[in-house]
XYZ file of C-alpha atoms in Angstrom:
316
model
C 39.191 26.438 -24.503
C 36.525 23.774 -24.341
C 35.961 22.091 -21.042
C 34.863 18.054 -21.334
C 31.289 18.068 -19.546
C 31.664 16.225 -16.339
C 31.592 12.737 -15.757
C 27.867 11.417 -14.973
C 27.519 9.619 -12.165
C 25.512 6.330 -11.917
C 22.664 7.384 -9.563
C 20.233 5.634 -10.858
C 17.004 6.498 -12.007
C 14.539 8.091 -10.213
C 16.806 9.838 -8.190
C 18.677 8.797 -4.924
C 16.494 10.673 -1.850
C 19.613 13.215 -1.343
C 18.398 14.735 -4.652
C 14.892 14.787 -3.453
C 12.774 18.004 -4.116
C 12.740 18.982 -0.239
C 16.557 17.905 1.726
C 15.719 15.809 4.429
C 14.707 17.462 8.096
C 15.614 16.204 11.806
C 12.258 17.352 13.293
C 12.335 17.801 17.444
C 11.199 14.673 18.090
C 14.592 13.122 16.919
C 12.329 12.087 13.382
C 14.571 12.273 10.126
C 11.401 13.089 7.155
C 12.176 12.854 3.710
C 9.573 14.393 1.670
C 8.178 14.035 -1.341
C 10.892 11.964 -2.816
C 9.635 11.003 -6.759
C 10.612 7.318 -6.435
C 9.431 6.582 -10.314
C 8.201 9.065 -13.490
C 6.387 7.933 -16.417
C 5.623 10.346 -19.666
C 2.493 11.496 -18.961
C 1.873 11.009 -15.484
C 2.321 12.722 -12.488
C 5.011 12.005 -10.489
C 5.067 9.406 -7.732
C 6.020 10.369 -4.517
C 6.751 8.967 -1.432
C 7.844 10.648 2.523
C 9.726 8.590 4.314
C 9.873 9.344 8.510
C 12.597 7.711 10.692
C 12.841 7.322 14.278
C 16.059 8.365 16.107
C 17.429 4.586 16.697
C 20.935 3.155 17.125
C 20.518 0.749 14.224
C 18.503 1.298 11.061
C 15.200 0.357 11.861
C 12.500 -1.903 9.567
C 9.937 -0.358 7.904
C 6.400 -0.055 7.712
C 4.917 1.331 4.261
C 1.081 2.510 4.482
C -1.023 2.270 1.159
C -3.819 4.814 1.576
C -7.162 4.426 0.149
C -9.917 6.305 -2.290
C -11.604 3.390 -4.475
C -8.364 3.824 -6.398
C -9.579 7.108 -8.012
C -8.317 9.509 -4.691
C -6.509 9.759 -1.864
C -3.294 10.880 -0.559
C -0.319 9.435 0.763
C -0.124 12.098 3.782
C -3.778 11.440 4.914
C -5.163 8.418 6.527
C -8.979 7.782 6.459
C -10.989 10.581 8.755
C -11.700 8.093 11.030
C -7.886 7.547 11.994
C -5.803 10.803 12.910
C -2.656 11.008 11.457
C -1.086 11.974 14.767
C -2.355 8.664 16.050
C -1.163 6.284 12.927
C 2.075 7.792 12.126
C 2.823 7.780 16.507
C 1.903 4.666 16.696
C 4.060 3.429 13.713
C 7.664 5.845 14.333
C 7.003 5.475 18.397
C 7.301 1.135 17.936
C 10.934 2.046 16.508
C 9.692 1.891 12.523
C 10.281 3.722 9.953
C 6.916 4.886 7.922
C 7.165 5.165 4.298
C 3.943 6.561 2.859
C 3.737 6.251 -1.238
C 1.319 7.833 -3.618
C -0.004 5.737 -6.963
C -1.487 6.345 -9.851
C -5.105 6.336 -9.997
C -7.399 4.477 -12.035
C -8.568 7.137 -14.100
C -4.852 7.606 -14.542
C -4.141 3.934 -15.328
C -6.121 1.031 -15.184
C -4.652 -1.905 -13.340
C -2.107 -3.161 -12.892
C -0.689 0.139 -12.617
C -1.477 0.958 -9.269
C 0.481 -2.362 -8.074
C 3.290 -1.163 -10.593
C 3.651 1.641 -8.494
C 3.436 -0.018 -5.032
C 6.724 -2.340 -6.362
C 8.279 0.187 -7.701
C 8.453 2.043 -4.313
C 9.418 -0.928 -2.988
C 12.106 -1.176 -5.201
C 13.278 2.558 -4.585
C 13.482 2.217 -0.704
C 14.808 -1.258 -0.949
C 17.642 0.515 -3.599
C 18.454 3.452 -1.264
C 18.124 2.008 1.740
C 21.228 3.413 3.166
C 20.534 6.677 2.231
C 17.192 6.886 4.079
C 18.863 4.714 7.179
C 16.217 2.119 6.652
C 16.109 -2.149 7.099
C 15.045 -3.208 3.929
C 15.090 -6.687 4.858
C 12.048 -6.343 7.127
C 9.295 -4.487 5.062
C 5.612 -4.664 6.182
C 2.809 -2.986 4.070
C -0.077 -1.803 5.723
C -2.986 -0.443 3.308
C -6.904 0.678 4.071
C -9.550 -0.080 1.710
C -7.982 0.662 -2.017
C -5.018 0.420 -0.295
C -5.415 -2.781 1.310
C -5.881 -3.927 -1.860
C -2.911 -3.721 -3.095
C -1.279 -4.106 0.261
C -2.740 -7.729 -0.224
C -1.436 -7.980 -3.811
C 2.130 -6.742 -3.029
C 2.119 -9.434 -0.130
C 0.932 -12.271 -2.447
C 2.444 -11.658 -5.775
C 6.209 -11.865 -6.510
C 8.564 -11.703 -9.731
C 9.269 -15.451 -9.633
C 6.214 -16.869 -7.990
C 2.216 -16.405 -8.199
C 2.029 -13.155 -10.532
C 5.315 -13.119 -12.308
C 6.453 -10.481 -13.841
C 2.825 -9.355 -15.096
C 2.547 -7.824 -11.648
C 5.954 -6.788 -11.289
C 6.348 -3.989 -13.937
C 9.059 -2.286 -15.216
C 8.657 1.321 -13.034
C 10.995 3.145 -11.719
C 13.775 1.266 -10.451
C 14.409 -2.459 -11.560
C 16.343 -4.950 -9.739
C 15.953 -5.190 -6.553
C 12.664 -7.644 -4.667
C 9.440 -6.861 -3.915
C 8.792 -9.346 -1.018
C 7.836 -8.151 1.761
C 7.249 -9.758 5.476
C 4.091 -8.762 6.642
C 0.872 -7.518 5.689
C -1.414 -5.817 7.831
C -5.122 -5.406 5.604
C -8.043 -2.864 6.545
C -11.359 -3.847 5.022
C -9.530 -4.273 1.757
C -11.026 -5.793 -1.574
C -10.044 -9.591 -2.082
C -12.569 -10.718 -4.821
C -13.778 -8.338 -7.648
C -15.725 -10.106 -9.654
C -18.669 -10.306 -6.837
C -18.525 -6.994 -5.994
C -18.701 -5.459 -10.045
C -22.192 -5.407 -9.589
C -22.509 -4.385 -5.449
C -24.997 -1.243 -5.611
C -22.516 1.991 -4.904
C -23.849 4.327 -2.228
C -25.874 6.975 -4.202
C -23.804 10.896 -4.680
C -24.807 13.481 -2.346
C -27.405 16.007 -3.562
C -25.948 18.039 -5.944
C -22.584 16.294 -6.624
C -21.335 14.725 -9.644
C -22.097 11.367 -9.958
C -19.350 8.871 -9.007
C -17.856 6.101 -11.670
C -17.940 2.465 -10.235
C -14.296 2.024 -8.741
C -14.500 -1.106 -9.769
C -15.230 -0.893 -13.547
C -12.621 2.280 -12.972
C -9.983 0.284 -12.092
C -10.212 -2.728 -14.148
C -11.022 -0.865 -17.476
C -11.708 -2.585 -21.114
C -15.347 -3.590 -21.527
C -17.818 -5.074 -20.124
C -17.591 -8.053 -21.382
C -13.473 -8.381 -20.842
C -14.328 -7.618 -16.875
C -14.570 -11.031 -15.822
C -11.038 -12.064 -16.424
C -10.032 -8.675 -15.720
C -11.195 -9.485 -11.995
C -9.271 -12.166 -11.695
C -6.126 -10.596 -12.222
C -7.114 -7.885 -10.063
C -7.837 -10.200 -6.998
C -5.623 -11.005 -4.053
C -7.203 -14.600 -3.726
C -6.637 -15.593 -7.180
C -2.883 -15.756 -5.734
C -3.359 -17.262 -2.393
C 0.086 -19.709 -2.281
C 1.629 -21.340 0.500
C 4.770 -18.870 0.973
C 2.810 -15.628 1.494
C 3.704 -13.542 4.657
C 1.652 -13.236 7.984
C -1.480 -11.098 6.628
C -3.982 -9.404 9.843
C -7.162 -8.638 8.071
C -9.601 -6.102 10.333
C -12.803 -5.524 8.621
C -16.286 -3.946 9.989
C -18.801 -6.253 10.228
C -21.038 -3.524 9.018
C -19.280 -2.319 5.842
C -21.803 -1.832 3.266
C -18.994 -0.908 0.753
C -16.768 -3.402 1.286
C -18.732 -6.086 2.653
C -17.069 -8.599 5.473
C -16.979 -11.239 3.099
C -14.357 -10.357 1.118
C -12.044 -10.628 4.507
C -13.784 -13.819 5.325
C -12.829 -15.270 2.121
C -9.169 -13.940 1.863
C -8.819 -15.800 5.614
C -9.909 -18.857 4.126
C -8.009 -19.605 1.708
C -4.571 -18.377 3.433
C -5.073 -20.564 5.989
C -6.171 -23.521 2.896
C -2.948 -22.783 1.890
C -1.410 -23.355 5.424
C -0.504 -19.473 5.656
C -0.841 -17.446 9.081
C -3.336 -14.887 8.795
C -5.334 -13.126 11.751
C -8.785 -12.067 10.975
C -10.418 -9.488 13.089
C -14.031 -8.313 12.942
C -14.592 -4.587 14.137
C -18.427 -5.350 15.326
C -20.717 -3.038 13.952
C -18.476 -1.026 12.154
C -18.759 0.347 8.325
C -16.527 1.090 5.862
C -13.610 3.400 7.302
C -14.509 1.666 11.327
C -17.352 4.457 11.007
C -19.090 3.235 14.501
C -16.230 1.805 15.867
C -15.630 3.292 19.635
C -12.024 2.339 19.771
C -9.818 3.374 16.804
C -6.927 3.235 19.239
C -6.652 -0.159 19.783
C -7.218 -0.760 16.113
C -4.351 0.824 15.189
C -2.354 -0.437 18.191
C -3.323 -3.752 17.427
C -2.019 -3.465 13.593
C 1.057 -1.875 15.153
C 1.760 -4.685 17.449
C 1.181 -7.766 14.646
C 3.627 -5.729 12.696
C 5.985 -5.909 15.444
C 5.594 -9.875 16.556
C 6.305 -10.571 12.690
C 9.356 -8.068 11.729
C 10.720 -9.158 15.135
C 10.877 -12.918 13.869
C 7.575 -13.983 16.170
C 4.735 -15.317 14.735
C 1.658 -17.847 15.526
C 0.363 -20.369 14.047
């Protein structure tokens, strides 16, 4: 006798986190971590994955999604920048009562933009989706990204499906339906304006090491020539508007990268456009806060903004 297959259950697609490569762990510290959850696929293309840590906590607490960095072309969602321990980030983030999603992309080399925001959504979307799986407040996201990462932290803060961006910036990965908004945005020494930096000198390659492709031209592809409008659509301040969340920008004052500028200009036109935003020079300090003395209150300070703004307090 034949048996009928079963009935298929409407899970979605990628899959809900209970059907996540590694079942979720309750560490000692009272931390539920699921990871590397695939939160979208694409032919192709590696999988995206995402870990998701939550705090012990009578109610499902907000979250806080970090955005690492790598010029777009590396990086990892478990690492911060060597300047920052991970001990001292994720601490700072689970021990304010927050969850910490951490996401991986696709990198330019993989996909030209807008892929890389693509991806950032479409974790959105997944967490927002299975938000009771994960025990997670969806309603109160913040993204937090360094460099690369702050980036698109920017862009995911400024861009939504029915307002400056559209659906352009939206795409169609992974799972579809649910918003991308999010309520905060917490920006280290991120890029705001490419079209300046397209020609900025890159730091020469060590002795001995391959030579390194411009991240910009890497993640903007198409020619030369195309760049220039190619720029545009790759930079947070071409979608400053007047309902973007609280942003804190920090930013070395030394960052031969990145230079300050790009902060100082991102600042100025969110508050043109009447938004709150927080600028915050690290004196002397390059790319990564190479030179800065006090990485602690750096990251307690990002912690904290995140905090006032989930928490419904904000300034002017």
């Amino acid at each position: 006798m034949t048996q009928s297959p079963p009935a298929q259950l409407d899970l979605g697609w990628p899959p809900p986190p209970f059907l996540a490569p590694v079942p979720p762990v309750v560490g000692g510290d009272g931390v539920t971590r699921f990871e590397g959850v695939t939160y979208a696929t694409s032919p192709g293309y590696r999988p995206r994955l995402l870990d998701v840590q939550v705090p012990a906590s009578a109610t499902p607490p907000p979250v806080v999604l970090w955005i690492h960095g790598g010029g777009w072309m590396e990086g990892d969602r478990r690492y911060p920048p060597p300047t920052v321990p991970v001990e001292l980030l994720h601490g700072s983030v689970l021990g304010a009562g927050f969850a910490l999603v951490s996401i991986d992309y696709r990198h330019s080399l993989e996909a030209p933009f807008p892929a890389q925001l693509h991806d950032v959504k479409a974790a959105i979307r997944y967490i927002r989706r299975f938000a009771g799986s994960f025990g997670i407040d969806t309603d109160r996201i913040a993204v937090w990204g360094e460099s690369a990462g702050g980036h698109l932290a920017a862009l995911a803060g400024l861009t939504t499906a029915d307002g400056p961006g559209g659906a352009a910036m939206e795409g169609t990965e992974g799972v579809l339906g649910e918003p991308t908004a999010v309520q905060a945005v917490v920006d280290w020494y991120g890029v705001h304006e490419i079209a300046s930096l397209l020609a900025h000198p890159m730091p020469p390659s060590p002795p001995g090491a391959a030579e390194y492709p411009n991240p910009f031209a890497a993640l903007l592809g198409g020619t030369e020539d195309e760049r220039t409008d190619l720029a545009r659509a790759a930079s947070p301040v071409t979608y400053v508007g007047a309902g973007a969340p609280p942003f804190l920008l920090i930013h070395g004052t030394k960052d031969g990268l990145v230079p300050y500028s790009q902060s100082e200009l991102l600042a100025a036109e969110l508050r043109t456009a009447g938004c709150e935003v927080t600028l915050t020079p690290v004196d002397g300090a390059d790319h990564i806060f190479l030179g800065s003395p006090d990485i602690v209150s750096i990251v307690g300070d990002s912690v904290a903004f995140i905090a006032g703004r989930l928490n419904g307090q904000s300034q002017p």
